[in-house]
Coordinates of C-alpha atoms in Angstrom, one line a residue:
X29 CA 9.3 -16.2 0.4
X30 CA 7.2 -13.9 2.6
X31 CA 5.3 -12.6 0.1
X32 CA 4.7 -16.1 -1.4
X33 CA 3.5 -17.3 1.9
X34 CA 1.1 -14.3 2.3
X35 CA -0.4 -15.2 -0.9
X36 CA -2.0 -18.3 0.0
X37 CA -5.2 -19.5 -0.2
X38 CA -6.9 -20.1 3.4
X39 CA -10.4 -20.8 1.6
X40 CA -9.5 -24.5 1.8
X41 CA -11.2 -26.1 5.4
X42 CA -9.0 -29.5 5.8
X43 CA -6.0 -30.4 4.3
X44 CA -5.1 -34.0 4.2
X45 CA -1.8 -35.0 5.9
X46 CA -0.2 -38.1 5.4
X47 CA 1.9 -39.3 8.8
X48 CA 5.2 -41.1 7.9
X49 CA 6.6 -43.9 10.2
X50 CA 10.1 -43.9 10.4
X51 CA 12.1 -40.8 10.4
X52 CA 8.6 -39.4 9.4
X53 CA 8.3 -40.6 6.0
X54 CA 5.2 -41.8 4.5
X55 CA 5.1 -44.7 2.7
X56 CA 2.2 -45.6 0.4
X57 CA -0.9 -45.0 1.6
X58 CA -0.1 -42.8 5.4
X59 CA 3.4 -44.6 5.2
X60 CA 4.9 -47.7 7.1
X61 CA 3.7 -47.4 10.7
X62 CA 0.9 -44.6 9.9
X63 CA -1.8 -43.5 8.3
X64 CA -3.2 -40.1 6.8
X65 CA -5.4 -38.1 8.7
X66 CA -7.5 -35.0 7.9
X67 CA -6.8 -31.7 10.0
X68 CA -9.5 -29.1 10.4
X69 CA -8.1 -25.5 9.3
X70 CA -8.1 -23.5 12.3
X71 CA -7.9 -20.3 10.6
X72 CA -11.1 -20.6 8.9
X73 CA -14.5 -19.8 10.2
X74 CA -16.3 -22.3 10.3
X75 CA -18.8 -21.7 12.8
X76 CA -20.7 -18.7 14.7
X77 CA -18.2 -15.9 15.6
X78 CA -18.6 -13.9 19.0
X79 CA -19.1 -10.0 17.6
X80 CA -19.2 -11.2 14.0
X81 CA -21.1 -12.6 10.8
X82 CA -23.5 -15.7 11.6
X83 CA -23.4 -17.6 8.6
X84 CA -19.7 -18.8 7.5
X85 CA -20.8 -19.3 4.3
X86 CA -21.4 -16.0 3.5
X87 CA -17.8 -15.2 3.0
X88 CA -16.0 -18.0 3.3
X89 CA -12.1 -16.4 4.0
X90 CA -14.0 -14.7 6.7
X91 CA -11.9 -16.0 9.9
X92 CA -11.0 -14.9 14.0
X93 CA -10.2 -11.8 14.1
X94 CA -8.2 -13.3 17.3
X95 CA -4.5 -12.5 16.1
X96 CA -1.4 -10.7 17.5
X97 CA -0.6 -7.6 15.7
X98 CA 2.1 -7.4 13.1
X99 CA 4.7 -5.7 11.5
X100 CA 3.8 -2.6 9.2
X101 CA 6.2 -1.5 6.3
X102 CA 7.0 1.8 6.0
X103 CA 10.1 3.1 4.1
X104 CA 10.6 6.5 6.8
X105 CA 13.7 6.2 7.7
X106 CA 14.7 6.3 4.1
X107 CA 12.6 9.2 2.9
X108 CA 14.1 11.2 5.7
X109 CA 17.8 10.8 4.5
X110 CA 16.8 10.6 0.6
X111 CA 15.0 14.5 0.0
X112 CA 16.2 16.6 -2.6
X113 CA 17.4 19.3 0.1
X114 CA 20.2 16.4 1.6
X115 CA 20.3 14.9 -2.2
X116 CA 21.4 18.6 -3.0
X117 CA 24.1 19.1 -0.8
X118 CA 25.7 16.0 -1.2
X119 CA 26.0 17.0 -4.7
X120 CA 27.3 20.3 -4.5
X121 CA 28.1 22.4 -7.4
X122 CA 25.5 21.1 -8.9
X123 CA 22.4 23.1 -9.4
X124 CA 19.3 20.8 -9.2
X125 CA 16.2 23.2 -9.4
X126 CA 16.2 21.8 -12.8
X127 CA 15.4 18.5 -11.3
X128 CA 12.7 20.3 -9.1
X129 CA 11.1 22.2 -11.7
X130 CA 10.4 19.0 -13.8
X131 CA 9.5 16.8 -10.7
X132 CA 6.9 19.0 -9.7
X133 CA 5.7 19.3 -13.3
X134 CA 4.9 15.3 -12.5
X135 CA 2.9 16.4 -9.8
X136 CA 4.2 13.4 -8.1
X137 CA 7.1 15.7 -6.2
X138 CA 4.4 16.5 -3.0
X139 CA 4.7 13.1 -2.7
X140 CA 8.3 13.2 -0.9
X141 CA 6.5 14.8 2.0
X142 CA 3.6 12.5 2.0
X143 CA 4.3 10.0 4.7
X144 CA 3.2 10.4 8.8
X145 CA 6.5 10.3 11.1
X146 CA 5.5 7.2 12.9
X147 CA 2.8 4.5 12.6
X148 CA 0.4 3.3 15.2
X149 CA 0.3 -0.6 14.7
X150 CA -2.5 -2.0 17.0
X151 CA -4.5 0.8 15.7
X152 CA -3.6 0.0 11.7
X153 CA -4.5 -4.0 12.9
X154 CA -7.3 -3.2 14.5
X155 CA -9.1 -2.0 11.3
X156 CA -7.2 -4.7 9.0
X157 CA -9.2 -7.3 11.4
X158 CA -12.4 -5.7 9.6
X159 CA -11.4 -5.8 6.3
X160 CA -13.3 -7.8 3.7
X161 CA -11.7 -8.8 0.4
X162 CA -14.7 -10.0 -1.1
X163 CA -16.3 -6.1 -1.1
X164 CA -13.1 -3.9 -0.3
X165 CA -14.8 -2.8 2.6
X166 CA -14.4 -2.3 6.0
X167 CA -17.1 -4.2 8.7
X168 CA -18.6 -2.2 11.1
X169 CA -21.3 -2.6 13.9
X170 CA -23.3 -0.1 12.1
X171 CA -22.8 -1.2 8.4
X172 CA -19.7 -1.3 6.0
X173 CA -17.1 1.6 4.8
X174 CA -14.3 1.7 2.8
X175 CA -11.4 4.0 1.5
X176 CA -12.8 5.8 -1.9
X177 CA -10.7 8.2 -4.0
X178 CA -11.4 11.1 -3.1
X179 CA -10.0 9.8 0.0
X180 CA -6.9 9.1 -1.6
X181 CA -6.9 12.7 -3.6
X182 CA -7.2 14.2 -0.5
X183 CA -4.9 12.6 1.9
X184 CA -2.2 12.2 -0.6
X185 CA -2.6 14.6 -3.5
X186 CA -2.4 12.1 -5.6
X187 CA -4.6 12.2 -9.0
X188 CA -7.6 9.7 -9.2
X189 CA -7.7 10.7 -13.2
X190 CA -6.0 9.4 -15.9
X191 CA -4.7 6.6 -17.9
X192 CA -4.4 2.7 -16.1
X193 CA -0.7 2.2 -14.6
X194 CA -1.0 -1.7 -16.4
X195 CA 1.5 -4.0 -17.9
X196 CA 2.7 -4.0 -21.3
X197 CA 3.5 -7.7 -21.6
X198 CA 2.9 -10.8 -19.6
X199 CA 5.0 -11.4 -16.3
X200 CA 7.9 -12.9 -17.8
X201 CA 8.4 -10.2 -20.5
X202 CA 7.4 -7.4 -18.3
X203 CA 10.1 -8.8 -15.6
X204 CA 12.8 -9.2 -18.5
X205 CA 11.8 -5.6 -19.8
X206 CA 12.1 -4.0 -16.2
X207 CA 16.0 -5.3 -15.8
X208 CA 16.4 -3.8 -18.7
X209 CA 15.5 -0.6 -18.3
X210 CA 16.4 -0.3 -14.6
X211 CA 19.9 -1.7 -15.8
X212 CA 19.9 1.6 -18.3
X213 CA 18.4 4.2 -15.7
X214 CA 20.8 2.9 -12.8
X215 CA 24.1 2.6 -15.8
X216 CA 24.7 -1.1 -14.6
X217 CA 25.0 -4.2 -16.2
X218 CA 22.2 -6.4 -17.1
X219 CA 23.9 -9.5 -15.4
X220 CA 23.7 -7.5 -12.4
X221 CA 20.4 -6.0 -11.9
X222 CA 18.6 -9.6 -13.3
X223 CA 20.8 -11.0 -9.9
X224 CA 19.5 -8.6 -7.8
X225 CA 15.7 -8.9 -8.9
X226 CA 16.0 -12.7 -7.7
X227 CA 17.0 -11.5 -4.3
X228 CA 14.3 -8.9 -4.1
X229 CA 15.7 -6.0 -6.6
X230 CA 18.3 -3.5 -6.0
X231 CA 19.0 -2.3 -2.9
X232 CA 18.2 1.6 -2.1
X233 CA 22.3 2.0 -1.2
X234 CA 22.8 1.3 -4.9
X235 CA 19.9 3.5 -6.3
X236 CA 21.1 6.5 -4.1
X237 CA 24.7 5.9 -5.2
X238 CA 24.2 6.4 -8.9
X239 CA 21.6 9.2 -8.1
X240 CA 24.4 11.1 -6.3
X241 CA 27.4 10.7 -9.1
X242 CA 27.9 13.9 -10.4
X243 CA 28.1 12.8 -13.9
X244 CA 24.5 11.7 -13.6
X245 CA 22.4 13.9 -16.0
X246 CA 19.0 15.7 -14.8
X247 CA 16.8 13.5 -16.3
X248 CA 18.0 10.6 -15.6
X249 CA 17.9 11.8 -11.4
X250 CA 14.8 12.3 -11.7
X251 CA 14.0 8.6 -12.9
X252 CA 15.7 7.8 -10.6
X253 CA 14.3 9.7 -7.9
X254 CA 10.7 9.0 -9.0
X255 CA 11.6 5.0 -9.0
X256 CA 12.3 5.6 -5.0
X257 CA 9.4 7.8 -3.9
X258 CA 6.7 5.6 -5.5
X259 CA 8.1 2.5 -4.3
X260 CA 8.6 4.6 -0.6
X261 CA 5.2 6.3 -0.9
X262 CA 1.9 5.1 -3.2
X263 CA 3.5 0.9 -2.8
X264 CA 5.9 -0.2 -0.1
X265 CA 6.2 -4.0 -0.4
X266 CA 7.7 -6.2 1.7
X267 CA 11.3 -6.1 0.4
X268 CA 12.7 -4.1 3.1
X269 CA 15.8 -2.4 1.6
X270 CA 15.3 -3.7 -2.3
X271 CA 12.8 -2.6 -4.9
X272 CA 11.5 -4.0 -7.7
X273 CA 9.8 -1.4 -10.0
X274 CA 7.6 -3.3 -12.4
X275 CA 6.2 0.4 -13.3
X276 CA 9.6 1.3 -14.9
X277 CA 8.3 1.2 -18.5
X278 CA 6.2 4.5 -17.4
X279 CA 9.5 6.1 -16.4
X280 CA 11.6 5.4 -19.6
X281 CA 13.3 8.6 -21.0
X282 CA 11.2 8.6 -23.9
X283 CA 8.0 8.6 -22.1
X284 CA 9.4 10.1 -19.0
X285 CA 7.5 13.8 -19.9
X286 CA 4.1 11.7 -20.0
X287 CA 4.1 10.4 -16.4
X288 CA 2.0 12.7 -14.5
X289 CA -0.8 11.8 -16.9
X290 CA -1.6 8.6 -15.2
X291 CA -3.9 7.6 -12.3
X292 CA -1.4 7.1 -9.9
X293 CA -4.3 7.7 -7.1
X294 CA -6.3 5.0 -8.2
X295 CA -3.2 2.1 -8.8
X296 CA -2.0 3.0 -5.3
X297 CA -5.9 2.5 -3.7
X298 CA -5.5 -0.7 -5.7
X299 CA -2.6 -2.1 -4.1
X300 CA -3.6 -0.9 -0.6
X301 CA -6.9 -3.1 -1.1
X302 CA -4.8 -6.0 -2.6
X303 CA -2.5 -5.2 0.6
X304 CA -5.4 -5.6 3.1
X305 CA -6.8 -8.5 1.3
X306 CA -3.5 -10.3 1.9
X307 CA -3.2 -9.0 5.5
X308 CA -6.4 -9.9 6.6
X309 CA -5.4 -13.6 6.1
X310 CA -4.9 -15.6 9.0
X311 CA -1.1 -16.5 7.1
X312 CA 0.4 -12.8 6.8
X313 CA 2.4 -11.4 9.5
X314 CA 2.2 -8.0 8.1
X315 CA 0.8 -5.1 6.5
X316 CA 2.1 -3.6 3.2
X317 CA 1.2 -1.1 1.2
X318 CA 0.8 2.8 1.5
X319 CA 0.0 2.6 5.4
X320 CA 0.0 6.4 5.7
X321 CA -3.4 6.7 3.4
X322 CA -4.9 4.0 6.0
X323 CA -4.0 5.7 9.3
X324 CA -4.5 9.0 7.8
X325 CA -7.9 7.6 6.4
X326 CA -9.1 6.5 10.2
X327 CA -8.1 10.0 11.8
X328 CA -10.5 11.5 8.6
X329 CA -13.5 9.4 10.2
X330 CA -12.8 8.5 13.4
X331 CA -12.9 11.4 15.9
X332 CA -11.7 9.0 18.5
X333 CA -8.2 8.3 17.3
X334 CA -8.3 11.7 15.6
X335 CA -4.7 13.2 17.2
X336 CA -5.7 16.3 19.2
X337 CA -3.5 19.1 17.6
X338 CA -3.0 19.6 14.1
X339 CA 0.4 20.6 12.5
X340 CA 1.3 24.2 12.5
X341 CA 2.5 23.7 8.8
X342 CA -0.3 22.4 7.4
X343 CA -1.7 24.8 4.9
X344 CA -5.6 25.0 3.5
X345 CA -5.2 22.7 -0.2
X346 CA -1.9 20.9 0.9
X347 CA -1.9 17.3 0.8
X348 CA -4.1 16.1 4.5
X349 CA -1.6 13.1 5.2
X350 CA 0.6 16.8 6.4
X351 CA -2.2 17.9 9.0
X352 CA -1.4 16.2 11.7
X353 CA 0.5 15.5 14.6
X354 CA 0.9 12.1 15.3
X355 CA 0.1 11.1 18.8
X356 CA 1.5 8.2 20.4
X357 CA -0.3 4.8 20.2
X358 CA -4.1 4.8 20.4
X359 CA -3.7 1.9 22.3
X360 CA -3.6 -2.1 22.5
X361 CA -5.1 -4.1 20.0
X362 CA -7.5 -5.2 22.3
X363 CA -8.3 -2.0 23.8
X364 CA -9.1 -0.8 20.1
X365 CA -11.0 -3.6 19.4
X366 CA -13.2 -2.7 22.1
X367 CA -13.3 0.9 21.1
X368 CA -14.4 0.1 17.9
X369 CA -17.0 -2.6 18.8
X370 CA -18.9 -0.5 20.8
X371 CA -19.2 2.8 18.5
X372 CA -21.6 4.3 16.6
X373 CA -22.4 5.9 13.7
X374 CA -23.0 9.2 15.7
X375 CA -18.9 8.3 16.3
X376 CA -18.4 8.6 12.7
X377 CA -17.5 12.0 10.9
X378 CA -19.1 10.8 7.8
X379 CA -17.9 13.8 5.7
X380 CA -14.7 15.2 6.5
X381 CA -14.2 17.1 3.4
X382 CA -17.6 18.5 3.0
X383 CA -20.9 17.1 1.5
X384 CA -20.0 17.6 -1.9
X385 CA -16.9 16.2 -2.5
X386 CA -18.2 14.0 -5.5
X387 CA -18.7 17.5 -7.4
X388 CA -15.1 18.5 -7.5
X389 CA -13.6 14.9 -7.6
X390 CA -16.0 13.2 -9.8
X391 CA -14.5 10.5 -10.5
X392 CA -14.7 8.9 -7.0
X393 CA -18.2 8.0 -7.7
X394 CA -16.9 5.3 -10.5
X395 CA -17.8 2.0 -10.3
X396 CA -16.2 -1.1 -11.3
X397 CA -12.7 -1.4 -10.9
X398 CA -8.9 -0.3 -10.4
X399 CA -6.1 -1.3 -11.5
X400 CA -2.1 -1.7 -10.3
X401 CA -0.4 -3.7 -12.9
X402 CA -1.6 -6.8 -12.7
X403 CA -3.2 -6.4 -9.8
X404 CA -6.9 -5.6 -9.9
X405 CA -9.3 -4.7 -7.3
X406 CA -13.2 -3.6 -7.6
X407 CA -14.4 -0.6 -6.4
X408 CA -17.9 -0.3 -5.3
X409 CA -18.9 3.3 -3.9
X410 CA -22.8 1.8 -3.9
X411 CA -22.0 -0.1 -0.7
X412 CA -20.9 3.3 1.2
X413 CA -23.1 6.1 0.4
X414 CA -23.0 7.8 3.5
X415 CA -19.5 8.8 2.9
X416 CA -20.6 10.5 -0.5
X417 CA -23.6 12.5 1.6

C-alpha cells in the first residue's frame, strides 16, 4: 500500500470533505447533523516560500521543504551475505568460475560491489527537499543541477548505451508473463509465485535457496543471481525482503547471452528520477531507488560532504561508488539545509571527472528521454551545462 500511497497526486489544493453526523456518517448533502466543508491542502504551496520560488504557479507540486527525514531503502545487509565468494562455499564441490566468467561477460558482475556500507539520511533528504520533477533537476541558490549519465557510468560502471530496458506487453500481460518465467527460473509452481507477487513478490530467502541447491545448473544461477543484484543495486523498491522483477523477460535463457547489451545505466537514472519525484512529495515517507548513485553523486560535487579519506582499494578505472570511505553523518537535516543554502558555486566541483567527459561518454549529452519499463523520465542536459564544461 506504501507505494500506492506515495503515488498520489498532491497537485490538487482543496479536497472537499463531507462531515457525517452520527457515528460520522454523512447523509445526503454533508449528512444528518453536518455539512461538507472544503480543507485547504497544507502540503501544497500556495503562497511565498521563505528561501524558495516566488510564484506557486510556476510549479505547482512545488511545496515546504519543512519535513522530517525519512527512511532510505537499501538492500546491504543482503548484498553482504549474498556474493559469490559466500554463495561459493556454501556450495562446495561445485566449481562456479563458470558462473563468474559469464557474469562478468554481462558486465553487470562489478555491480555486486557497487553499493556504499552505510547511508547518510539527513544528508540524502536534504537534496531530495530540492528536487524538482517537472525538470529532473536539482534547485540551488546558484541555479539548477542534476545527475547526468556520465554520472551514472562513472559512479556505477554501469553502461549508458544500448537498447531501452521497456515492456513487451501491457501491465497485465507483462505481470502474467513475469510469474511465469520467475516460476521457471526459481523451479516453483505458478500457483505459488502469482501468490507471492500479490504480497510483494518472492522473498530473497526463497531466491537464495534455489540459487544454492546443488542441482541448480550454471545458467540458471546466474539468472538467478542477476534477478537479485539489479533489484539490490540499479532499483531497490520498497518491498523490503520481496522482489518483483518485471525485467525478467531480459533474463530468459534464451535471451540470457544478450543482456549486457542493454542501457542498464540509463533505466536505473530513470527510476532514481521517478524515485525522487515520488519522494519529494509531501505524502512519501521514504526514499527508493539506487541511493548509492545519489550520495555518491553529492560527494562528486560537493567538496563539503566530500568524506576526507578515500579507500585504499580503490583503483584508477574502477567503478567511483568504491572510492570512498564513508564518514559518519554529515549532519542534521537542518544543519544541511543550512549548509547548502548558503553555498556557492565556487563550493561546487563542477567537473569531477575532467572537462571533457562528453568526448568519451557521448551519449550523456542526449536529450529527450529515458526509459525503465514503463516508467519514463526526460532528460535535459541543456538546463546544466556547467557540469559538461
Amino acid at each position: 500500500m506504501e507505494e500506492e500511497e506515495d503515488a498520489m497526486d498532491p497537485v490538487h489544493e482543496t479536497e472537499v470533505v463531507a462531515r457525517g453526523g452520527r457515528g460520522g456518517r454523512g447523509r445526503g448533502r454533508g449528512g444528518r447533523g453536518g455539512r461538507a466543508h472544503t480543507r485547504v491542502n497544507p502540503d501544497v504551496l500556495d503562497g511565498p516560500f521563505p528561501g524558495g520560488q516566488r510564484d506557486p504557479s510556476l510549479i505547482p507540486s512545488f511545496k515546504s521543504h519543512e519535513r522530517p527525514v525519512g527512511r532510505v531503502e537499501s538492500r546491504i545487509n543482503s548484498l553482504n551475505h549474498f556474493n559469490y565468494e559466500k554463495i561459493a562455499a556454501a556450495l562446495e564441490d561445485i566449481d562456479v568460475s563458470a558462473d563468474k566468467h559469464f557474469l562478468r561477460m554481462t558486465g553487470l558482475y562489478p555491480l555486486a560491489r557497487c553499493y556504499l556500507p552505510r547511508l547518510d539520511a539527513p544528508l540524502l533528504f536534504a537534496f531530495v527537499e530540492r528536487w524538482q520533477p517537472e525538470t529532473n533537476n536539482i534547485h540551488m541558490p546558484w541555479g539548477e543541477m542534476t545527475i547526468p549519465l556520465h554520472d551514472v557510468q562513472m559512479i556505477l560502471g554501469a553502461n549508458v548505451e544500448g537498447r531501452v530496458v521497456a515492456p513487451r506487453y501491457d501491465e497485465v500481460i507483462e505481470r502474467t508473463n513475469c510469474v511465469y518465467l520467475l516460476s521457471e527460473v526459481l523451479n516453483l509452481d505458478v500457483e505459488e509465485i502469482d501468490e507471492s507477487w500479490k504480497h510483494g513478490g518472492p522473498t530473497w530467502r526463497m531466491i537464495q535457496r534455489h540459487l544454492l541447491m546443488s542441482d541448480t545448473p550454471m545458467r540458471r544461477r546466474v539468472q538467478i543471481y542477476l534477478v537479485f543484484l539489479l533489484r539490490s543495486i540499479l532499483f531497490p523498491d520498497k518491498t523490503c525482503d520481496r522482489v518483483k522483477p518485471w525485467y525478467t523477460h531480459v533474463l530468459e535463457d534464451s535471451v540470457l547471452d544478450q543482456v549486457g547489451t542493454y542501457s542498464w545505466g540509463s533505466a536505473c537514472l530513470a527510476n532514481i528520477y521517478r524515485e525522487l519525484g515520488i519522494c519529494s512529495r509531501a505524502e512519501s515517507r521514504s526514499l527508493a531507488g539506487c541511493t548509492t548513485l545519489l550520495q555518491c553523486w553529492i560527494y562528486e560535487y560537493f567538496l563539503r560532504f566530500q568524506p576526507p579519506e578515500e579507500s585504499e582499494r580503490y583503483h584508477e578505472f574502477q567503478p567511483r561508488c568504491k572510492r570512498w570511505n564513508v564518514p559518519p553523518k554529515a549532519g542534521t537535516l537542518e544543519h544541511i539545509r543550512g549548509l547548502l543554502d548558503n553555498m556557492t558555486a565556487d563550493d561546487v566541483e563542477w567537473l569531477p571527472y575532467g572537462r571533457d567527459i562528453y568526448e568519451s561518454i557521448p551519449r550523456t549529452l542526449y536529450h529527450g528521454t529515458i526509459q525503465y519499463m514503463w516508467v519514463v523520465e526526460t532528460y535535459m542536459p541543456d538546463r546544466c551545462v556547467r557540469q559538461f564544461g
